[in-house]
Amino acid sequence: MAIHYTHTQRAPIGAVAAIGTLAGLAALVLPGKLKGIALLGVGGLAYTFSSMTVRIDDELIHLRFGDWFPVKHIPLAEVASYQPTRMTPMSGWGIHFIGGGWLYNVYGLDAVELTLTNGEKVFIGTDEPEALRDGIASARVPVA
């Protein structure tokens, strides 16, 4: 199976540290052992959601956060259209529904908008939208 595209985007360490610090400070108000559990949880989440890898093979677009958390596999056969787009700061980061569809993003405002054959939309955040678009195009071309 051929790999048409792979790229890992990493959030700037300053952004991860700032969010982690704020969440850690909030966890300090918890009582006793809950404080330690919350701090470990915050650290784990900050590590996991500080990077996202997009890999495209002959059949699927794979999205993975961190080194271990596969969150989405999109069959290329279900992608009706795709185009680079610019998100608003209000769209945010992480995994969530933004009204027009699901967003998967670690940092920044650039994304590729997928429209699936069932009409649903998926937004894949990236720091190289044109390369991601070209990777999807490459994978969708039938090999003779």
PDB file of C-alpha atoms in Angstrom:
ATOM      1  CA  MET A   1       0.000   0.000   0.000  1.00  0.00           C
ATOM      2  CA  ALA A   2       1.481   3.339  -1.071  1.00  0.00           C
ATOM      3  CA  ILE A   3       1.752   6.306   1.277  1.00  0.00           C
ATOM      4  CA  HIS A   4       0.745   9.492  -0.567  1.00  0.00           C
ATOM      5  CA  TYR A   5       1.268  11.965   2.275  1.00  0.00           C
ATOM      6  CA  THR A   6       2.433  12.044   5.861  1.00  0.00           C
ATOM      7  CA  HIS A   7       3.068  15.042   8.073  1.00  0.00           C
ATOM      8  CA  THR A   8       3.170  15.756  11.786  1.00  0.00           C
ATOM      9  CA  GLN A   9       2.220  19.240  12.901  1.00  0.00           C
ATOM     10  CA  ARG A  10       3.386  20.269  16.352  1.00  0.00           C
ATOM     11  CA  ALA A  11       1.932  23.073  18.443  1.00  0.00           C
ATOM     12  CA  PRO A  12       4.498  25.626  19.619  1.00  0.00           C
ATOM     13  CA  ILE A  13       5.860  24.630  23.023  1.00  0.00           C
ATOM     14  CA  GLY A  14       4.915  28.045  24.439  1.00  0.00           C
ATOM     15  CA  ALA A  15       1.232  27.530  23.592  1.00  0.00           C
ATOM     16  CA  VAL A  16       1.220  24.038  25.111  1.00  0.00           C
ATOM     17  CA  ALA A  17       2.998  25.293  28.241  1.00  0.00           C
ATOM     18  CA  ALA A  18       0.588  28.213  28.678  1.00  0.00           C
ATOM     19  CA  ILE A  19      -2.518  26.033  28.366  1.00  0.00           C
ATOM     20  CA  GLY A  20      -0.985  23.371  30.614  1.00  0.00           C
ATOM     21  CA  THR A  21      -0.053  25.948  33.242  1.00  0.00           C
ATOM     22  CA  LEU A  22      -3.549  27.432  33.316  1.00  0.00           C
ATOM     23  CA  ALA A  23      -5.163  24.005  33.566  1.00  0.00           C
ATOM     24  CA  GLY A  24      -2.637  22.963  36.221  1.00  0.00           C
ATOM     25  CA  LEU A  25      -3.373  26.029  38.304  1.00  0.00           C
ATOM     26  CA  ALA A  26      -7.086  25.296  38.049  1.00  0.00           C
ATOM     27  CA  ALA A  27      -6.426  21.714  39.228  1.00  0.00           C
ATOM     28  CA  LEU A  28      -4.698  23.015  42.366  1.00  0.00           C
ATOM     29  CA  VAL A  29      -8.049  23.989  43.890  1.00  0.00           C
ATOM     30  CA  LEU A  30      -9.082  20.323  44.027  1.00  0.00           C
ATOM     31  CA  PRO A  31      -8.842  18.523  47.365  1.00  0.00           C
ATOM     32  CA  GLY A  32      -6.251  15.880  48.323  1.00  0.00           C
ATOM     33  CA  LYS A  33      -5.444  13.081  45.881  1.00  0.00           C
ATOM     34  CA  LEU A  34      -7.716  14.542  43.211  1.00  0.00           C
ATOM     35  CA  LYS A  35      -5.155  17.315  42.786  1.00  0.00           C
ATOM     36  CA  GLY A  36      -2.406  14.851  41.743  1.00  0.00           C
ATOM     37  CA  ILE A  37      -4.728  12.874  39.482  1.00  0.00           C
ATOM     38  CA  ALA A  38      -5.898  16.073  37.762  1.00  0.00           C
ATOM     39  CA  LEU A  39      -2.325  17.308  37.297  1.00  0.00           C
ATOM     40  CA  LEU A  40      -1.294  13.980  35.721  1.00  0.00           C
ATOM     41  CA  GLY A  41      -4.351  14.105  33.486  1.00  0.00           C
ATOM     42  CA  VAL A  42      -3.589  17.644  32.370  1.00  0.00           C
ATOM     43  CA  GLY A  43       0.003  16.666  31.562  1.00  0.00           C
ATOM     44  CA  GLY A  44      -1.106  13.645  29.571  1.00  0.00           C
ATOM     45  CA  LEU A  45      -3.656  15.625  27.611  1.00  0.00           C
ATOM     46  CA  ALA A  46      -1.181  18.428  26.897  1.00  0.00           C
ATOM     47  CA  TYR A  47       1.335  15.892  25.588  1.00  0.00           C
ATOM     48  CA  THR A  48      -1.221  14.023  23.479  1.00  0.00           C
ATOM     49  CA  PHE A  49      -2.837  17.064  21.908  1.00  0.00           C
ATOM     50  CA  SER A  50       0.420  18.910  21.187  1.00  0.00           C
ATOM     51  CA  SER A  51       0.854  17.170  17.820  1.00  0.00           C
ATOM     52  CA  MET A  52      -1.263  15.643  15.071  1.00  0.00           C
ATOM     53  CA  THR A  53      -0.117  13.342  12.289  1.00  0.00           C
ATOM     54  CA  VAL A  54      -2.022  13.090   9.023  1.00  0.00           C
ATOM     55  CA  ARG A  55      -1.192  10.097   6.832  1.00  0.00           C
ATOM     56  CA  ILE A  56      -2.838   9.256   3.520  1.00  0.00           C
ATOM     57  CA  ASP A  57      -2.552   5.816   1.949  1.00  0.00           C
ATOM     58  CA  ASP A  58      -4.399   4.271  -1.006  1.00  0.00           C
ATOM     59  CA  GLU A  59      -7.658   3.921   0.936  1.00  0.00           C
ATOM     60  CA  LEU A  60      -7.780   6.144   4.016  1.00  0.00           C
ATOM     61  CA  ILE A  61      -6.912   9.494   5.546  1.00  0.00           C
ATOM     62  CA  HIS A  62      -5.576   8.691   9.032  1.00  0.00           C
ATOM     63  CA  LEU A  63      -5.576  11.298  11.823  1.00  0.00           C
ATOM     64  CA  ARG A  64      -3.578  10.647  15.001  1.00  0.00           C
ATOM     65  CA  PHE A  65      -2.967  12.920  17.986  1.00  0.00           C
ATOM     66  CA  GLY A  66       0.319  12.535  19.833  1.00  0.00           C
ATOM     67  CA  ASP A  67       2.189   9.276  19.451  1.00  0.00           C
ATOM     68  CA  TRP A  68      -0.670   6.969  20.282  1.00  0.00           C
ATOM     69  CA  PHE A  69      -4.208   8.336  19.878  1.00  0.00           C
ATOM     70  CA  PRO A  70      -5.754   7.479  16.481  1.00  0.00           C
ATOM     71  CA  VAL A  71      -8.929   9.561  16.303  1.00  0.00           C
ATOM     72  CA  LYS A  72     -10.246   9.321  12.764  1.00  0.00           C
ATOM     73  CA  HIS A  73      -9.957   7.226   9.611  1.00  0.00           C
ATOM     74  CA  ILE A  74     -11.723   8.715   6.585  1.00  0.00           C
ATOM     75  CA  PRO A  75     -12.185   6.461   3.544  1.00  0.00           C
ATOM     76  CA  LEU A  76     -11.016   8.288   0.409  1.00  0.00           C
ATOM     77  CA  ALA A  77     -14.012   6.813  -1.432  1.00  0.00           C
ATOM     78  CA  GLU A  78     -16.256   8.911   0.836  1.00  0.00           C
ATOM     79  CA  VAL A  79     -14.498  12.230   0.043  1.00  0.00           C
ATOM     80  CA  ALA A  80     -16.616  14.123  -2.499  1.00  0.00           C
ATOM     81  CA  SER A  81     -14.534  17.334  -2.465  1.00  0.00           C
ATOM     82  CA  TYR A  82     -11.638  18.937  -0.632  1.00  0.00           C
ATOM     83  CA  GLN A  83     -10.107  22.398  -0.526  1.00  0.00           C
ATOM     84  CA  PRO A  84      -7.788  24.471   1.649  1.00  0.00           C
ATOM     85  CA  THR A  85      -9.633  26.877   3.901  1.00  0.00           C
ATOM     86  CA  ARG A  86      -8.912  29.360   6.658  1.00  0.00           C
ATOM     87  CA  MET A  87     -10.603  28.879  10.011  1.00  0.00           C
ATOM     88  CA  THR A  88     -11.484  31.706  12.385  1.00  0.00           C
ATOM     89  CA  PRO A  89      -9.828  32.064  15.807  1.00  0.00           C
ATOM     90  CA  MET A  90     -13.217  31.152  17.295  1.00  0.00           C
ATOM     91  CA  SER A  91     -12.945  27.693  15.693  1.00  0.00           C
ATOM     92  CA  GLY A  92     -10.328  26.773  18.286  1.00  0.00           C
ATOM     93  CA  TRP A  93      -8.095  23.746  18.593  1.00  0.00           C
ATOM     94  CA  GLY A  94      -8.659  20.111  19.467  1.00  0.00           C
ATOM     95  CA  ILE A  95     -11.481  17.847  18.368  1.00  0.00           C
ATOM     96  CA  HIS A  96     -14.953  19.349  18.341  1.00  0.00           C
ATOM     97  CA  PHE A  97     -18.014  20.147  16.260  1.00  0.00           C
ATOM     98  CA  ILE A  98     -17.886  23.703  14.913  1.00  0.00           C
ATOM     99  CA  GLY A  99     -21.363  23.933  13.422  1.00  0.00           C
ATOM    100  CA  GLY A 100     -20.365  23.176   9.835  1.00  0.00           C
ATOM    101  CA  GLY A 101     -18.647  19.896  10.698  1.00  0.00           C
ATOM    102  CA  TRP A 102     -15.992  18.271  12.873  1.00  0.00           C
ATOM    103  CA  LEU A 103     -12.637  19.994  13.368  1.00  0.00           C
ATOM    104  CA  TYR A 104      -9.379  18.152  14.135  1.00  0.00           C
ATOM    105  CA  ASN A 105      -6.644  20.698  14.861  1.00  0.00           C
ATOM    106  CA  VAL A 106      -3.605  21.195  17.116  1.00  0.00           C
ATOM    107  CA  TYR A 107      -2.670  24.766  16.285  1.00  0.00           C
ATOM    108  CA  GLY A 108      -3.223  27.520  13.732  1.00  0.00           C
ATOM    109  CA  LEU A 109      -5.973  28.632  11.396  1.00  0.00           C
ATOM    110  CA  ASP A 110      -5.170  26.761   8.173  1.00  0.00           C
ATOM    111  CA  ALA A 111      -7.121  23.618   7.331  1.00  0.00           C
ATOM    112  CA  VAL A 112      -8.390  21.447   4.515  1.00  0.00           C
ATOM    113  CA  GLU A 113     -12.163  21.204   4.335  1.00  0.00           C
ATOM    114  CA  LEU A 114     -13.489  17.812   3.237  1.00  0.00           C
ATOM    115  CA  THR A 115     -17.056  17.370   2.064  1.00  0.00           C
ATOM    116  CA  LEU A 116     -18.067  13.730   2.306  1.00  0.00           C
ATOM    117  CA  THR A 117     -20.463  11.932  -0.015  1.00  0.00           C
ATOM    118  CA  ASN A 118     -23.147  12.005   2.703  1.00  0.00           C
ATOM    119  CA  GLY A 119     -22.865  15.825   2.924  1.00  0.00           C
ATOM    120  CA  GLU A 120     -20.952  15.916   6.209  1.00  0.00           C
ATOM    121  CA  LYS A 121     -17.892  18.152   6.527  1.00  0.00           C
ATOM    122  CA  VAL A 122     -14.566  17.448   8.207  1.00  0.00           C
ATOM    123  CA  PHE A 123     -11.914  20.119   8.776  1.00  0.00           C
ATOM    124  CA  ILE A 124      -8.321  18.912   9.128  1.00  0.00           C
ATOM    125  CA  GLY A 125      -6.063  21.554  10.654  1.00  0.00           C
ATOM    126  CA  THR A 126      -2.595  21.751   9.123  1.00  0.00           C
ATOM    127  CA  ASP A 127       0.376  24.037   8.681  1.00  0.00           C
ATOM    128  CA  GLU A 128       0.696  22.929   5.033  1.00  0.00           C
ATOM    129  CA  PRO A 129      -2.799  23.010   3.477  1.00  0.00           C
ATOM    130  CA  GLU A 130      -1.668  22.876  -0.167  1.00  0.00           C
ATOM    131  CA  ALA A 131       0.533  19.819   0.436  1.00  0.00           C
ATOM    132  CA  LEU A 132      -2.334  18.052   2.244  1.00  0.00           C
ATOM    133  CA  ARG A 133      -4.687  18.884  -0.621  1.00  0.00           C
ATOM    134  CA  ASP A 134      -2.138  17.539  -3.129  1.00  0.00           C
ATOM    135  CA  GLY A 135      -1.719  14.357  -1.067  1.00  0.00           C
ATOM    136  CA  ILE A 136      -5.460  13.734  -1.192  1.00  0.00           C
ATOM    137  CA  ALA A 137      -5.454  14.381  -4.950  1.00  0.00           C
ATOM    138  CA  SER A 138      -2.543  11.970  -5.438  1.00  0.00           C
ATOM    139  CA  ALA A 139      -4.281   9.207  -3.485  1.00  0.00           C
ATOM    140  CA  ARG A 140      -7.566   9.630  -5.361  1.00  0.00           C
ATOM    141  CA  VAL A 141      -5.990   9.087  -8.787  1.00  0.00           C
ATOM    142  CA  PRO A 142      -6.580   5.470  -9.826  1.00  0.00           C
ATOM    143  CA  VAL A 143      -3.362   3.551 -10.383  1.00  0.00           C
ATOM    144  CA  ALA A 144      -3.306   1.610 -13.678  1.00  0.00           C
TER     145      ALA A 144
END
